[in-house]
Tab-separated table of C-alpha atoms in Angstrom:
chain	number	residue	atom	x	y	z
A	1	GLU	CA	18.338	-78.155	-86.474
A	2	THR	CA	16.942	-80.413	-89.400
A	3	GLY	CA	15.018	-78.181	-90.907
A	4	VAL	CA	11.879	-80.271	-90.408
A	5	THR	CA	8.602	-78.086	-88.717
A	6	GLN	CA	5.899	-79.181	-87.048
A	7	SER	CA	2.868	-77.800	-85.860
A	8	PRO	CA	1.279	-77.677	-83.362
A	9	THR	CA	4.153	-78.296	-80.230
A	10	HIS	CA	0.924	-80.071	-78.094
A	11	LEU	CA	-2.739	-80.657	-78.611
A	12	ILE	CA	-5.403	-82.255	-76.589
A	13	LYS	CA	-8.921	-83.683	-78.293
A	14	THR	CA	-11.735	-85.582	-76.568
A	15	ARG	CA	-12.377	-89.248	-77.645
A	16	GLY	CA	-14.243	-89.539	-81.004
A	17	GLN	CA	-12.450	-86.105	-82.400
A	18	GLN	CA	-10.622	-85.664	-85.473
A	19	VAL	CA	-7.102	-83.954	-85.463
A	20	THR	CA	-5.278	-82.744	-87.881
A	21	LEU	CA	-0.957	-82.559	-87.537
A	22	ARG	CA	1.381	-80.438	-90.016
A	23	CYS	CA	4.697	-81.154	-91.090
A	24	SER	CA	7.342	-78.875	-93.488
A	25	SER	CA	10.674	-78.827	-94.612
A	26	GLN	CA	13.110	-76.085	-95.584
A	27	SER	CA	14.361	-78.170	-98.174
A	28	GLY	CA	10.952	-79.254	-99.582
A	29	HIS	CA	12.180	-82.634	-100.362
A	30	ASN	CA	9.544	-85.033	-101.996
A	31	THR	CA	9.187	-87.935	-99.514
A	32	VAL	CA	7.755	-87.541	-96.142
A	33	SER	CA	7.234	-90.003	-93.776
A	34	TRP	CA	4.767	-90.201	-90.409
A	35	TYR	CA	5.860	-92.042	-87.047
A	36	GLN	CA	3.387	-92.259	-83.998
A	37	GLN	CA	6.041	-92.423	-80.741
A	38	ALA	CA	4.063	-94.231	-77.452
A	39	LEU	CA	5.757	-92.618	-74.184
A	40	GLY	CA	8.563	-94.988	-73.728
A	41	GLN	CA	8.414	-96.853	-77.046
A	42	GLY	CA	10.268	-96.583	-80.067
A	43	PRO	CA	8.943	-94.438	-83.093
A	44	GLN	CA	6.382	-97.089	-85.303
A	45	PHE	CA	6.268	-96.271	-88.614
A	46	ILE	CA	2.240	-94.928	-89.685
A	47	PHE	CA	3.001	-94.280	-93.657
A	48	GLN	CA	5.321	-92.511	-96.325
A	49	TYR	CA	4.247	-89.897	-99.239
A	50	TYR	CA	6.864	-89.516	-102.214
A	51	ARG	CA	5.436	-86.673	-104.701
A	52	GLU	CA	1.825	-86.297	-103.135
A	53	GLU	CA	1.539	-90.017	-103.318
A	54	GLU	CA	1.348	-92.612	-100.448
A	55	ASN	CA	4.388	-94.955	-100.790
A	56	GLY	CA	3.900	-97.753	-97.951
A	57	ARG	CA	1.957	-98.085	-94.859
A	58	GLY	CA	2.109	-99.701	-91.489
A	59	ASN	CA	0.036	-101.327	-89.477
A	60	PHE	CA	-2.250	-98.068	-88.790
A	61	PRO	CA	-5.657	-98.708	-89.667
A	62	PRO	CA	-7.582	-96.485	-92.120
A	63	ARG	CA	-8.694	-93.893	-90.240
A	64	PHE	CA	-5.306	-92.665	-90.055
A	65	SER	CA	-4.395	-90.447	-93.135
A	66	GLY	CA	-2.041	-88.400	-94.774
A	67	LEU	CA	-2.038	-85.718	-96.981
A	68	GLN	CA	1.198	-84.095	-99.225
A	69	PHE	CA	0.930	-81.113	-100.804
A	70	PRO	CA	2.822	-79.628	-104.315
A	71	ASN	CA	5.243	-77.401	-102.207
A	72	TYR	CA	6.142	-80.989	-100.006
A	73	SER	CA	4.521	-80.271	-97.156
A	74	SER	CA	2.226	-82.344	-95.538
A	75	GLU	CA	-0.650	-83.002	-92.715
A	76	LEU	CA	-1.562	-86.402	-90.999
A	77	ASN	CA	-5.183	-86.695	-89.954
A	78	VAL	CA	-5.971	-88.679	-87.565
A	79	ASN	CA	-10.677	-89.753	-87.432
A	80	ALA	CA	-12.160	-91.013	-84.506
A	81	LEU	CA	-9.693	-90.436	-81.854
A	82	GLU	CA	-9.111	-93.573	-79.060
A	83	LEU	CA	-7.495	-92.882	-75.952
A	84	ASP	CA	-4.408	-95.360	-77.685
A	85	ASP	CA	-3.566	-92.789	-80.310
A	86	SER	CA	-1.981	-90.266	-77.310
A	87	ALA	CA	1.635	-90.273	-78.602
A	88	LEU	CA	4.402	-87.954	-79.853
A	89	TYR	CA	3.785	-87.580	-83.740
A	90	LEU	CA	7.231	-87.585	-85.839
A	91	CYS	CA	7.125	-86.369	-89.222
A	92	ALA	CA	10.667	-87.459	-90.845
A	93	CYS	CA	11.887	-86.005	-94.481
A	94	CYS	CA	14.831	-86.097	-96.814
A	95	PRO	CA	16.511	-89.483	-97.591
A	96	GLY	CA	20.005	-88.146	-97.401
A	97	THR	CA	21.423	-86.532	-100.370
A	98	GLY	CA	24.875	-88.146	-101.670
A	99	GLY	CA	23.457	-91.849	-101.020
A	100	THR	CA	23.589	-91.264	-97.853
A	101	TYR	CA	19.702	-92.760	-96.801
A	102	GLU	CA	19.283	-91.168	-93.041
A	103	GLN	CA	15.757	-89.635	-92.203
A	104	TYR	CA	15.372	-86.186	-90.692
A	105	PHE	CA	12.833	-85.351	-88.051
A	106	GLY	CA	10.954	-82.500	-86.902
A	107	PRO	CA	10.351	-81.857	-83.229
A	108	GLY	CA	7.119	-83.605	-83.317
A	109	THR	CA	3.453	-82.949	-81.995
A	110	ARG	CA	2.260	-83.989	-78.640
A	111	LEU	CA	-1.065	-85.485	-78.917
A	112	THR	CA	-3.360	-86.292	-75.518
A	113	VAL	CA	-6.632	-88.268	-76.331
A	114	THR	CA	-9.234	-87.801	-73.145
B	1	ALA	CA	9.020	-108.380	-91.748
B	2	GLN	CA	12.307	-106.152	-90.190
B	3	THR	CA	12.621	-106.321	-86.201
B	4	VAL	CA	14.923	-103.887	-84.332
B	5	THR	CA	15.589	-105.174	-80.525
B	6	GLN	CA	17.374	-103.211	-78.329
B	7	SER	CA	17.647	-105.414	-74.630
B	8	GLN	CA	19.065	-102.564	-72.211
B	9	PRO	CA	16.185	-100.401	-71.345
B	10	GLU	CA	18.529	-98.479	-69.184
B	11	MET	CA	22.075	-97.767	-68.946
B	12	SER	CA	24.410	-95.546	-66.593
B	13	VAL	CA	28.225	-94.356	-67.080
B	14	GLN	CA	30.526	-91.579	-65.821
B	15	GLU	CA	31.365	-88.938	-67.321
B	16	ALA	CA	34.579	-89.533	-69.539
B	17	GLU	CA	34.132	-93.150	-69.429
B	18	THR	CA	33.106	-95.108	-72.418
B	19	VAL	CA	29.757	-97.382	-73.105
B	20	THR	CA	28.172	-99.281	-75.450
B	21	LEU	CA	24.684	-99.800	-76.392
B	22	SER	CA	23.203	-102.885	-77.746
B	23	CYS	CA	21.410	-103.376	-80.901
B	24	THR	CA	20.290	-106.812	-82.980
B	25	TYR	CA	17.788	-106.815	-86.096
B	26	ASP	CA	16.747	-109.492	-87.963
B	27	THR	CA	16.674	-108.863	-91.757
B	28	SER	CA	15.941	-111.584	-95.404
B	29	GLU	CA	17.671	-108.590	-97.179
B	30	ASN	CA	21.429	-107.937	-98.010
B	31	ASN	CA	21.354	-104.477	-98.355
B	32	TYR	CA	20.244	-102.194	-96.308
B	33	TYR	CA	21.215	-99.059	-93.921
B	34	LEU	CA	21.441	-99.171	-90.299
B	35	PHE	CA	21.045	-95.730	-88.093
B	36	TRP	CA	21.450	-94.867	-84.143
B	37	TYR	CA	19.738	-91.810	-83.345
B	38	LYS	CA	19.523	-89.736	-80.009
B	39	GLN	CA	16.440	-88.303	-78.861
B	40	PRO	CA	16.913	-85.983	-75.888
B	41	PRO	CA	14.363	-84.852	-73.376
B	42	SER	CA	13.924	-81.671	-75.789
B	43	ARG	CA	12.530	-84.763	-77.736
B	44	GLN	CA	13.895	-83.599	-81.123
B	45	MET	CA	15.439	-86.984	-83.254
B	46	ILE	CA	18.617	-86.613	-84.485
B	47	LEU	CA	21.210	-88.816	-86.042
B	48	VAL	CA	24.226	-89.983	-84.710
B	49	ILE	CA	25.965	-92.450	-86.974
B	50	ARG	CA	24.863	-94.528	-90.152
B	51	GLN	CA	26.318	-97.463	-91.197
B	52	GLU	CA	26.238	-99.086	-95.333
B	53	ALA	CA	25.673	-102.824	-94.728
B	54	TYR	CA	27.779	-103.367	-97.839
B	55	LYS	CA	30.473	-101.406	-96.331
B	56	GLN	CA	32.707	-104.018	-93.848
B	57	GLN	CA	34.221	-101.062	-92.376
B	58	ASN	CA	32.921	-99.496	-89.124
B	59	ALA	CA	31.684	-96.173	-89.082
B	60	THR	CA	33.465	-93.305	-87.216
B	61	GLU	CA	31.668	-89.870	-85.692
B	62	ASN	CA	34.427	-88.309	-83.719
B	63	ARG	CA	33.370	-89.688	-80.011
B	64	PHE	CA	30.667	-92.446	-81.398
B	65	SER	CA	31.466	-95.280	-83.435
B	66	VAL	CA	29.796	-98.621	-84.401
B	67	ASN	CA	30.662	-102.618	-83.720
B	68	PHE	CA	28.818	-103.779	-86.815
B	69	GLN	CA	28.750	-108.028	-87.764
B	70	LYS	CA	26.188	-108.351	-90.350
B	71	ALA	CA	26.334	-112.554	-90.220
B	72	ALA	CA	25.612	-112.224	-86.462
B	73	LYS	CA	23.046	-108.715	-87.222
B	74	SER	CA	24.515	-106.834	-84.441
B	75	PHE	CA	24.866	-103.207	-84.649
B	76	SER	CA	26.163	-101.600	-80.858
B	77	LEU	CA	26.856	-98.166	-80.352
B	78	LYS	CA	30.512	-97.219	-78.615
B	79	ILE	CA	30.153	-93.915	-76.865
B	80	SER	CA	33.984	-92.856	-76.123
B	81	ASP	CA	34.749	-89.852	-73.180
B	82	SER	CA	30.709	-89.582	-72.643
B	83	GLN	CA	29.974	-86.369	-72.054
B	84	LEU	CA	26.687	-84.884	-69.964
B	85	GLY	CA	25.142	-83.962	-73.082
B	86	ASP	CA	25.113	-87.564	-74.182
B	87	THR	CA	22.482	-88.443	-71.396
B	88	ALA	CA	19.585	-89.241	-74.119
B	89	MET	CA	17.397	-92.243	-75.534
B	90	TYR	CA	19.165	-93.976	-77.914
B	91	PHE	CA	17.380	-95.621	-80.785
B	92	CYS	CA	18.775	-98.139	-83.315
B	93	ALA	CA	17.256	-98.155	-86.931
B	94	PHE	CA	16.785	-100.361	-89.694
B	95	ARG	CA	15.876	-99.010	-93.415
B	96	ASP	CA	14.821	-101.053	-95.953
B	97	ASN	CA	15.024	-100.757	-99.779
B	98	PHE	CA	11.684	-99.208	-99.774
B	99	ASN	CA	12.576	-96.423	-97.339
B	100	LYS	CA	11.054	-97.986	-94.325
B	101	PHE	CA	12.405	-97.395	-91.259
B	102	TYR	CA	12.071	-99.642	-88.106
B	103	PHE	CA	12.995	-98.995	-84.640
B	104	GLY	CA	14.139	-100.636	-81.641
B	105	SER	CA	12.492	-99.586	-78.417
B	106	GLY	CA	15.529	-97.439	-77.258
B	107	THR	CA	17.770	-97.446	-74.184
B	108	LYS	CA	18.114	-94.623	-71.856
B	109	LEU	CA	21.399	-93.617	-71.199
B	110	ASN	CA	22.168	-91.775	-68.174
B	111	VAL	CA	25.703	-89.907	-67.954
B	112	LYS	CA	26.811	-88.918	-64.318
B	113	PRO	CA	28.938	-86.563	-63.178
């Protein structure tokens, strides 16, 4: 167990709708990253939040947005859903203590857009 | 921009045998970190092993070891004494100095009894 949780586990939405995905970590670390993993592909970096501010963004349009809260939980919001947004969305946190720099991933949310 | 390439989409190995998964990357940075992650069918991404680029010694974690060739930008994973529980997707990942991670497309490993 990585101590990172995500909700919901699965989600089905219709094209054009909006969706909010959630992430939290037991340790409440101040850095969280979000990734999109299409079927059969590796995770693609969406963005990262550090102390409630966006701190790096991948090649994703503005309709992908996020929030990080004072308790360091996080949300990923996607507006105007498209069919290609169907994917597994992973949250990762906690650049390791002791200078190890790895990330720990949550179990993901499977989003299906119809 | 950083890129990570895994050229083996799928591999098979007999239980108890040894298998090596390949990974190459491209970067202009000198200090960085490399990782191998395992993603079983249950889909939870699990860290297997890490390597700091400034360390010449190859990392080892029990049955897992890496062959890190910095000049060649190569980072392969060797799994010794393969077990059925090793069956999973394996992703090579690169962490840049901004804590941004880049992943390869993955290698599906099947361990056969």
